[in-house]
Short mmCIF file of C-alpha atoms and ligand atoms in Angstrom, two decimals:
data_model
loop_
_atom_site.label_atom_id
_atom_site.label_comp_id
_atom_site.label_asym_id
_atom_site.label_seq_id
_atom_site.Cartn_x
_atom_site.Cartn_y
_atom_site.Cartn_z
CA UNK A 1 11.80 -16.22 27.94
CA UNK A 2 9.75 -13.25 29.15
CA UNK A 3 9.54 -11.72 25.71
CA UNK A 4 8.22 -14.93 24.15
CA UNK A 5 4.50 -15.11 23.43
CA UNK A 6 2.18 -17.59 21.78
CA UNK A 7 -1.08 -17.16 19.89
CA UNK A 8 -3.28 -19.99 18.68
CA UNK A 9 -5.87 -20.28 15.91
CA UNK A 10 -6.30 -21.47 12.33
CA UNK A 11 -3.30 -20.01 10.48
CA UNK A 12 -3.79 -19.07 6.83
CA UNK A 13 -1.27 -17.25 4.61
CA UNK A 14 0.43 -17.54 1.22
CA UNK A 15 3.94 -18.96 1.28
CA UNK A 16 3.85 -18.97 -2.51
CA UNK A 17 1.39 -17.05 -4.69
CA UNK A 18 -0.10 -20.21 -6.14
CA UNK A 19 -1.85 -21.52 -3.03
CA UNK A 20 -2.82 -20.88 0.56
CA UNK A 21 -0.84 -22.50 3.36
CA UNK A 22 -3.16 -23.63 6.13
CA UNK A 23 -2.34 -24.84 9.62
CA UNK A 24 -5.44 -25.89 11.49
CA UNK A 25 -5.32 -25.19 15.23
CA UNK A 26 -1.78 -23.87 14.88
CA UNK A 27 0.51 -22.00 17.24
CA UNK A 28 2.59 -18.93 16.40
CA UNK A 29 5.48 -18.37 18.79
CA UNK A 30 7.13 -14.98 18.66
CA UNK A 31 9.97 -13.32 20.49
CA UNK A 32 10.36 -9.56 20.55
CA UNK A 33 7.87 -9.32 17.69
CA UNK A 34 9.62 -11.79 15.41
CA UNK A 35 8.13 -15.22 14.71
CA UNK A 36 10.41 -17.99 15.97
CA UNK A 37 8.14 -20.99 15.48
CA UNK A 38 4.88 -21.95 13.75
CA UNK A 39 3.59 -25.41 14.54
CA UNK A 40 0.50 -27.58 14.94
CA UNK A 41 1.42 -28.68 18.45
CA UNK A 42 3.34 -26.66 20.99
CA UNK A 43 6.86 -28.02 21.69
CA UNK A 44 7.60 -28.79 25.30
CA UNK A 45 10.13 -25.98 25.62
CA UNK A 46 7.28 -23.47 25.33
CA UNK A 47 5.06 -25.09 27.91
CA UNK A 48 4.37 -22.75 30.78
CA UNK A 49 4.09 -19.71 28.51
CA UNK A 50 0.62 -18.20 28.38
CA UNK A 51 -1.15 -19.00 25.14
CA UNK A 52 -3.62 -16.46 23.75
CA UNK A 53 -6.15 -18.85 22.28
CA UNK A 54 -8.31 -17.46 19.50
CA UNK A 55 -10.27 -20.69 19.30
CA UNK A 56 -11.98 -21.22 15.98
CA UNK A 57 -10.85 -17.88 14.51
CA UNK A 58 -8.50 -17.44 11.55
CA UNK A 59 -5.09 -15.83 11.96
CA UNK A 60 -3.90 -14.20 8.74
CA UNK A 61 -1.17 -11.69 7.84
CA UNK A 62 -2.05 -7.99 7.93
CA UNK A 63 -2.48 -6.06 4.68
CA UNK A 64 0.00 -3.59 3.16
CA UNK A 65 -1.37 -0.80 1.00
CA UNK A 66 1.50 0.27 -1.23
CA UNK A 67 -0.18 3.29 -2.75
CA UNK A 68 -2.68 5.78 -1.43
CA UNK A 69 -3.19 9.49 -0.84
CA UNK A 70 -3.86 10.43 2.76
CA UNK A 71 -4.31 13.98 1.51
CA UNK A 72 -7.35 12.89 -0.49
CA UNK A 73 -9.06 10.86 2.20
CA UNK A 74 -12.09 13.11 2.50
CA UNK A 75 -12.53 13.01 -1.24
CA UNK A 76 -13.30 9.29 -1.33
CA UNK A 77 -16.51 8.73 -3.23
CA UNK A 78 -16.75 12.15 -4.88
CA UNK A 79 -15.85 13.40 -8.35
CA UNK A 80 -16.16 9.91 -9.73
CA UNK A 81 -17.52 11.18 -13.06
CA UNK A 82 -14.16 12.72 -13.98
CA UNK A 83 -11.11 11.43 -15.77
CA UNK A 84 -7.75 11.72 -14.05
CA UNK A 85 -6.47 15.14 -15.10
CA UNK A 86 -9.83 16.94 -14.65
CA UNK A 87 -10.38 15.11 -11.40
CA UNK A 88 -7.12 16.50 -10.02
CA UNK A 89 -7.90 20.04 -11.12
CA UNK A 90 -11.53 20.15 -10.05
CA UNK A 91 -11.43 18.27 -6.75
CA UNK A 92 -8.10 17.10 -5.45
CA UNK A 93 -5.84 20.10 -5.39
CA UNK A 94 -8.30 22.26 -3.43
CA UNK A 95 -8.62 19.68 -0.71
CA UNK A 96 -4.88 19.13 -0.54
CA UNK A 97 -4.38 22.88 -0.10
CA UNK A 98 -6.59 22.92 2.99
CA UNK A 99 -4.45 20.22 4.60
CA UNK A 100 -1.67 22.78 5.09
CA UNK A 101 -3.60 23.83 8.19
CA UNK A 102 -2.22 21.62 10.99
CA UNK A 103 -5.43 21.53 12.96
CA UNK A 104 -7.44 20.40 9.98
CA UNK A 105 -4.65 18.03 8.91
CA UNK A 106 -4.69 16.30 12.30
CA UNK A 107 -8.46 15.85 12.10
CA UNK A 108 -8.34 14.32 8.65
CA UNK A 109 -5.19 12.25 9.12
CA UNK A 110 -6.26 10.81 12.45
CA UNK A 111 -9.40 9.48 10.75
CA UNK A 112 -7.29 8.14 7.89
CA UNK A 113 -4.87 6.15 10.10
CA UNK A 114 -7.70 4.92 12.33
CA UNK A 115 -9.51 3.58 9.30
CA UNK A 116 -6.40 1.91 7.89
CA UNK A 117 -5.91 0.12 11.19
CA UNK A 118 -9.58 -0.67 11.63
CA UNK A 119 -9.78 -2.44 8.28
CA UNK A 120 -6.59 -4.43 8.81
CA UNK A 121 -4.02 -2.42 6.86
CA UNK A 122 -0.94 -2.71 9.06
CA UNK A 123 1.39 -0.88 6.68
CA UNK A 124 0.66 1.92 4.21
CA UNK A 125 2.68 4.01 1.77
CA UNK A 126 1.05 7.39 1.79
CA UNK A 127 1.20 10.58 -0.22
CA UNK A 128 0.41 13.50 2.12
CA UNK A 129 0.32 16.88 0.35
CA UNK A 130 2.88 19.47 -0.72
CA UNK A 131 2.65 21.11 2.72
CA UNK A 132 5.59 20.31 5.00
CA UNK A 133 3.64 21.20 8.14
CA UNK A 134 0.67 19.14 7.00
CA UNK A 135 2.87 16.16 6.18
CA UNK A 136 4.43 16.37 9.63
CA UNK A 137 0.94 15.91 11.07
CA UNK A 138 0.57 12.70 9.09
CA UNK A 139 3.84 11.31 10.47
CA UNK A 140 2.60 12.07 13.97
CA UNK A 141 -0.73 10.35 13.40
CA UNK A 142 1.02 7.22 12.14
CA UNK A 143 3.21 7.22 15.26
CA UNK A 144 0.18 7.57 17.49
CA UNK A 145 -1.79 4.68 15.97
CA UNK A 146 1.16 2.26 15.84
CA UNK A 147 0.93 0.83 12.33
CA UNK A 148 3.74 0.87 9.79
CA UNK A 149 4.03 3.63 7.24
CA UNK A 150 6.06 5.33 4.60
CA UNK A 151 5.01 8.94 4.42
CA UNK A 152 5.86 11.33 1.61
CA UNK A 153 5.59 15.06 1.35
CA UNK A 154 4.41 15.54 -2.23
CA UNK A 155 6.98 17.42 -4.29
CA UNK A 156 5.44 19.51 -7.06
CA UNK A 157 6.94 22.65 -8.56
CA UNK A 158 5.08 23.14 -11.85
CA UNK A 159 1.96 22.36 -13.89
CA UNK A 160 -0.51 22.59 -11.02
CA UNK A 161 -2.30 25.57 -9.41
CA UNK A 162 -0.05 28.12 -7.71
CA UNK A 163 -1.70 27.50 -4.36
CA UNK A 164 -0.33 23.99 -4.20
CA UNK A 165 3.11 24.11 -5.80
CA UNK A 166 6.38 25.32 -4.31
CA UNK A 167 9.68 26.45 -5.76
CA UNK A 168 11.90 23.39 -6.28
CA UNK A 169 14.39 24.46 -3.60
CA UNK A 170 11.70 25.15 -1.01
CA UNK A 171 9.98 21.86 -1.76
CA UNK A 172 13.27 20.01 -1.29
CA UNK A 173 14.01 21.86 1.93
CA UNK A 174 10.71 20.70 3.39
CA UNK A 175 11.45 17.12 2.40
CA UNK A 176 14.93 17.35 3.90
CA UNK A 177 13.51 18.60 7.19
CA UNK A 178 11.07 15.68 7.40
CA UNK A 179 13.73 13.15 6.45
CA UNK A 180 16.01 14.38 9.21
CA UNK A 181 13.22 14.38 11.75
CA UNK A 182 11.76 10.94 11.00
CA UNK A 183 14.46 8.84 9.38
CA UNK A 184 15.18 6.81 12.51
CA UNK A 185 11.59 6.08 13.49
CA UNK A 186 10.94 2.36 13.95
CA UNK A 187 7.52 2.18 12.27
CA UNK A 188 6.96 5.25 10.10
CA UNK A 189 9.64 6.46 7.75
CA UNK A 190 10.07 9.07 5.03
CA UNK A 191 9.81 8.31 1.31
CA UNK A 192 10.73 10.60 -1.58
CA UNK A 193 7.50 11.50 -3.37
CA UNK A 194 7.47 13.42 -6.64
CA UNK A 195 3.74 13.46 -7.41
CA UNK A 196 4.29 12.37 -11.00
CA UNK A 197 6.68 13.46 -13.73
CA UNK A 198 4.46 16.27 -15.13
CA UNK A 199 4.38 18.25 -11.86
CA UNK A 200 8.16 18.32 -11.45
CA UNK A 201 10.71 20.38 -13.34
CA UNK A 202 13.89 18.72 -14.56
CA UNK A 203 15.75 20.52 -11.78
CA UNK A 204 13.43 19.11 -9.10
CA UNK A 205 13.57 15.55 -10.44
CA UNK A 206 17.37 15.66 -10.47
CA UNK A 207 17.59 16.96 -6.90
CA UNK A 208 15.03 14.46 -5.62
CA UNK A 209 16.93 11.56 -7.16
CA UNK A 210 20.16 12.80 -5.64
CA UNK A 211 18.54 13.09 -2.24
CA UNK A 212 17.08 9.59 -2.46
CA UNK A 213 20.39 8.00 -3.40
CA UNK A 214 22.52 10.03 -0.97
CA UNK A 215 20.26 9.06 1.95
CA UNK A 216 19.24 5.58 0.82
CA UNK A 217 15.59 6.64 0.81
CA UNK A 218 12.83 4.82 -1.05
CA UNK A 219 10.83 6.56 -3.77
CA UNK A 220 7.15 6.54 -4.71
CA UNK A 221 5.37 8.04 -7.68
CA UNK A 222 2.96 7.32 -10.54
CA UNK A 223 3.72 5.68 -13.85
CA UNK A 224 1.69 5.22 -16.99
CA UNK A 225 -1.75 5.44 -15.46
CA UNK A 226 -3.80 7.01 -18.20
CA UNK A 227 -3.39 7.63 -21.93
CA UNK A 228 -3.79 11.43 -21.75
CA UNK A 229 -1.22 11.54 -18.96
CA UNK A 230 1.30 9.49 -20.98
CA UNK A 231 0.87 11.82 -23.94
CA UNK A 232 1.45 14.81 -21.66
CA UNK A 233 4.68 13.27 -20.33
CA UNK A 234 5.84 12.71 -23.91
CA UNK A 235 5.26 16.40 -24.71
CA UNK A 236 6.92 17.64 -21.54
CA UNK A 237 9.96 15.35 -21.70
CA UNK A 238 10.65 14.66 -25.40
CA UNK A 239 14.27 13.80 -24.66
CA UNK A 240 13.28 10.55 -22.91
CA UNK A 241 12.32 7.38 -24.75
CA UNK A 242 9.37 6.67 -22.45
CA UNK A 243 7.69 7.62 -19.18
CA UNK A 244 9.75 5.31 -16.96
CA UNK A 245 12.95 6.75 -18.37
CA UNK A 246 12.05 10.20 -17.04
CA UNK A 247 12.39 8.73 -13.55
CA UNK A 248 15.27 6.39 -14.40
CA UNK A 249 17.24 9.27 -15.89
CA UNK A 250 17.04 11.01 -12.51
CA UNK A 251 17.89 8.11 -10.16
CA UNK A 252 14.23 7.71 -9.26
CA UNK A 253 13.60 4.27 -10.69
CA UNK A 254 15.15 1.42 -8.74
CA UNK A 255 18.34 3.11 -7.59
CA UNK A 256 16.65 2.77 -4.20
CA UNK A 257 13.48 0.74 -3.44
CA UNK A 258 10.82 2.30 -5.67
CA UNK A 259 7.04 2.12 -5.83
CA UNK A 260 5.42 2.99 -9.14
CA UNK A 261 1.65 3.09 -9.04
CA UNK A 262 -0.41 1.74 -11.96
CA UNK A 263 1.67 0.83 -15.03
CA UNK A 264 -1.48 0.28 -17.05
CA UNK A 265 0.09 1.02 -20.45
CA UNK A 266 3.73 0.04 -20.12
CA UNK A 267 5.76 -0.41 -23.28
CA UNK A 268 7.86 -3.51 -23.77
CA UNK A 269 10.98 -1.53 -22.81
CA UNK A 270 9.33 -0.26 -19.65
CA UNK A 271 8.30 -3.77 -18.61
CA UNK A 272 11.93 -4.79 -18.93
CA UNK A 273 12.99 -1.77 -16.85
CA UNK A 274 10.53 -2.85 -14.13
CA UNK A 275 12.31 -6.19 -13.78
CA UNK A 276 14.90 -4.30 -11.75
CA UNK A 277 14.61 -5.93 -8.33
CA UNK A 278 14.08 -2.62 -6.58
CA UNK A 279 11.01 -1.57 -8.55
CA UNK A 280 7.56 -2.50 -7.32
CA UNK A 281 4.58 -1.81 -9.52
CA UNK A 282 1.49 -1.07 -7.50
CA UNK A 283 -1.78 -2.25 -9.00
CA UNK A 284 -4.75 -0.09 -7.97
CA UNK A 285 -7.75 -1.65 -9.67
CA UNK A 286 -10.54 0.45 -8.16
CA UNK A 287 -8.81 3.66 -9.11
CA UNK A 288 -8.07 2.45 -12.63
CA UNK A 289 -11.76 1.79 -13.13
CA UNK A 290 -13.04 4.94 -11.40
CA UNK A 291 -10.97 7.45 -13.34
CA UNK A 292 -11.37 5.33 -16.48
CA UNK A 293 -7.70 4.55 -16.90
CA UNK A 294 -7.88 0.93 -18.00
CA UNK A 295 -6.89 -2.46 -16.61
CA UNK A 296 -3.25 -3.33 -16.01
CA UNK A 297 -2.24 -6.80 -17.29
CA UNK A 298 -1.08 -7.89 -13.87
CA UNK A 299 -0.99 -11.62 -14.46
CA UNK A 300 1.31 -11.08 -17.41
CA UNK A 301 3.57 -8.90 -15.24
CA UNK A 302 3.71 -11.62 -12.58
CA UNK A 303 4.49 -14.27 -15.18
CA UNK A 304 7.37 -12.13 -16.38
CA UNK A 305 8.81 -11.85 -12.89
CA UNK A 306 7.82 -8.29 -12.00
CA UNK A 307 7.04 -7.43 -8.42
CA UNK A 308 3.46 -6.21 -8.20
CA UNK A 309 1.86 -5.06 -4.98
CA UNK A 310 -1.61 -3.72 -4.38
CA UNK A 311 -2.91 -0.27 -3.47
CA UNK A 312 -6.23 1.27 -2.55
CA UNK A 313 -5.14 4.52 -4.25
CA UNK A 314 -7.69 6.45 -2.31
CA UNK A 315 -9.20 8.72 -3.46
CA UNK A 316 -8.96 7.53 -7.06
CA UNK A 317 -10.00 4.31 -5.39
CA UNK A 318 -13.09 4.97 -3.30
CA UNK A 319 -12.47 2.51 -0.46
CA UNK A 320 -9.52 2.13 1.86
CA UNK A 321 -10.23 -1.55 2.63
CA UNK A 322 -7.55 -3.81 1.20
CA UNK A 323 -9.77 -6.88 1.19
CA UNK A 324 -11.83 -5.00 -1.38
CA UNK A 325 -8.71 -4.18 -3.41
CA UNK A 326 -7.85 -7.89 -3.46
CA UNK A 327 -11.30 -8.75 -4.74
CA UNK A 328 -11.26 -5.97 -7.34
CA UNK A 329 -7.86 -7.15 -8.61
CA UNK A 330 -9.37 -10.58 -9.23
CA UNK A 331 -12.51 -9.10 -10.79
CA UNK A 332 -10.67 -6.78 -13.18
CA UNK A 333 -8.40 -9.59 -14.28
CA UNK A 334 -11.50 -11.62 -15.12
CA UNK A 335 -12.62 -8.89 -17.50
CA UNK A 336 -9.28 -9.16 -19.32
CA UNK A 337 -9.67 -12.94 -19.21
CA UNK A 338 -12.85 -12.78 -21.31
CA UNK A 339 -10.54 -12.38 -24.30
CA UNK A 340 -7.32 -13.76 -22.80
CA UNK A 341 -8.02 -16.61 -20.37
CA UNK A 342 -4.42 -16.54 -19.12
CA UNK A 343 -4.93 -13.04 -17.72
CA UNK A 344 -6.97 -14.18 -14.72
CA UNK A 345 -5.53 -13.75 -11.24
CA UNK A 346 -6.35 -16.31 -8.59
CA UNK A 347 -7.45 -15.22 -5.14
CA UNK A 348 -4.22 -16.52 -3.63
CA UNK A 349 -2.19 -14.44 -6.10
CA UNK A 350 -4.07 -11.27 -5.22
CA UNK A 351 -3.78 -12.05 -1.50
CA UNK A 352 -0.03 -12.62 -1.93
CA UNK A 353 0.28 -9.20 -3.60
CA UNK A 354 -1.45 -7.50 -0.66
CA UNK A 355 0.46 -9.37 2.04
CA UNK A 356 3.78 -10.86 0.94
CA UNK A 357 4.77 -8.46 -1.85
CA UNK A 358 3.41 -5.48 0.05
CA UNK A 359 5.03 -6.61 3.27
CA UNK A 360 8.31 -7.13 1.44
CA UNK A 361 8.56 -3.40 0.85
CA UNK A 362 8.50 -2.86 4.61
CA UNK A 363 10.85 -5.71 5.55
CA UNK A 364 10.23 -9.29 6.67
CA UNK A 365 6.43 -9.14 6.76
CA UNK A 366 3.51 -10.79 5.06
CA UNK A 367 4.02 -14.46 5.92
CA UNK A 368 3.25 -16.25 9.14
CA UNK A 369 6.45 -18.23 9.35
CA UNK A 370 9.77 -18.20 11.12
CA UNK A 371 11.90 -15.04 10.84
CA UNK A 372 8.98 -12.87 9.78
CA UNK A 373 7.57 -10.10 11.93
CA UNK A 374 4.32 -10.99 13.65
CA UNK A 375 2.00 -8.62 11.77
CA UNK A 376 -1.31 -10.41 11.88
CA UNK A 377 -5.09 -10.15 11.97
CA UNK A 378 -7.47 -12.38 13.87
CA UNK A 379 -10.64 -12.99 11.89
CA UNK A 380 -13.66 -13.95 13.91
CA UNK A 381 -16.36 -14.74 11.39
CA UNK A 382 -19.97 -15.83 11.70
CA UNK A 383 -20.46 -19.12 13.61
CA UNK A 384 -22.72 -20.27 10.78
CA UNK A 385 -19.82 -20.01 8.33
CA UNK A 386 -17.46 -21.65 10.79
CA UNK A 387 -19.49 -24.79 11.06
CA UNK A 388 -20.20 -25.14 7.36
CA UNK A 389 -17.15 -24.02 5.39
CA UNK A 390 -13.48 -24.98 5.02
CA UNK A 391 -10.82 -22.64 6.35
CA UNK A 392 -9.98 -21.51 2.82
CA UNK A 393 -13.66 -20.85 2.10
CA UNK A 394 -13.88 -18.82 5.27
CA UNK A 395 -10.91 -16.68 4.26
CA UNK A 396 -12.48 -16.15 0.84
CA UNK A 397 -15.71 -15.07 2.50
CA UNK A 398 -13.88 -12.58 4.68
CA UNK A 399 -12.09 -11.13 1.66
CA UNK A 400 -15.31 -10.83 -0.35
CA UNK A 401 -17.85 -9.74 2.23
CA UNK A 402 -15.97 -9.05 5.47
CA UNK A 403 -15.22 -5.74 7.11
CA UNK A 404 -13.80 -4.36 10.35
CA UNK A 405 -16.49 -6.10 12.39
CA UNK A 406 -14.86 -9.40 11.51
CA UNK A 407 -11.39 -8.36 12.73
CA UNK A 408 -11.06 -9.31 16.37
CA UNK A 409 -7.39 -8.38 16.91
CA UNK A 410 -4.45 -6.75 15.12
CA UNK A 411 -0.77 -7.38 15.84
CA UNK A 412 2.07 -5.17 14.60
CA UNK A 413 5.55 -6.46 15.38
CA UNK A 414 4.03 -8.80 17.95
CA UNK A 415 2.29 -5.97 19.75
CA UNK A 416 -1.46 -6.20 20.16
CA UNK A 417 -3.00 -2.93 19.04
CA UNK A 418 -5.84 -1.56 21.05
CA UNK A 419 -9.22 -2.42 19.59
CA UNK A 420 -10.39 0.12 16.99
ZN1 LIG B 501 -2.16 7.83 -6.79
#
């Protein structure tokens, strides 16, 4: 029984996307990091075990950011007057080049993982840069901080400045090295990461797909973010019926678990392709607004059975906080709902995307119930809110106006992380 531990507080999570599940003054019992019981009174068999009592605080699942660019972290909040393709050329690539220097990479990436953790993101899928050495630094920073991660060296071998692309073979060699080195890590693992179709040759896409399938590795990339980008893909790959097929034709679309960021302008055929159980669309509302891409019809995707997670997409998105991404997802859906009332996302749906769907990419995470990993945040909000509002209101308040000062504790796999 030594490995059994108990925490107590007001438990709030989404078992289904349609509503919050609330257990007032509940207990979460975990063993070796896995939840074995959640109850409103502690069964006798657990008496005698120390209870960490969080009193009147909320206990909620941690957040999972399914799409962001660690290599752009310093860029957050700059270049926001540009559209996607100019933004990459004028700002992003130069910064990513500098992250090939390991000393600089450690400085930037340590701040990035600290901030993820600080704001309650307990799992993140990250694009590093095309530098193998730089990407290695990001793996190490994830290991040091103790949150979950999928880290990708960005594969690009054409259509970007020379200082940031590599020959296809060399790019693949770097990825292979990182896969071998980190594939058995418990918390941070490699993910195959072609930046997006336009910056890969046919040869590179084919080899990346083969590597993903041969090693059972997940894949992350971008899909149908912006109209100019879609047109470019059509010109570059005329032999494919649509953007998604460029990936699908190279075993990079659901042959292994796959994250596709954005999907703002999917065709009917592409929506059907996304119903493959291994494909997760990642909605990144801040980014879609900032680089003037558009608003993805997320509610429609959910109604049609697609899996849709949530991403900060820093630095297209300007903030790394996932509570803000949840709010922005609701807000952008309300803009669509002006003309189409059915398009509106509820807060519980957006929360579900950031916790349960996001956590599902990592394993059994995102719910506070039996057989899930204990990945959780303790929210200690203002006493004035506590006395006046319901537990659901208090969660809503945290999501809308809270920040790291409200997060009193973070658990990953049952382990209490040191305070940020
Ligand atoms: Zn992105």
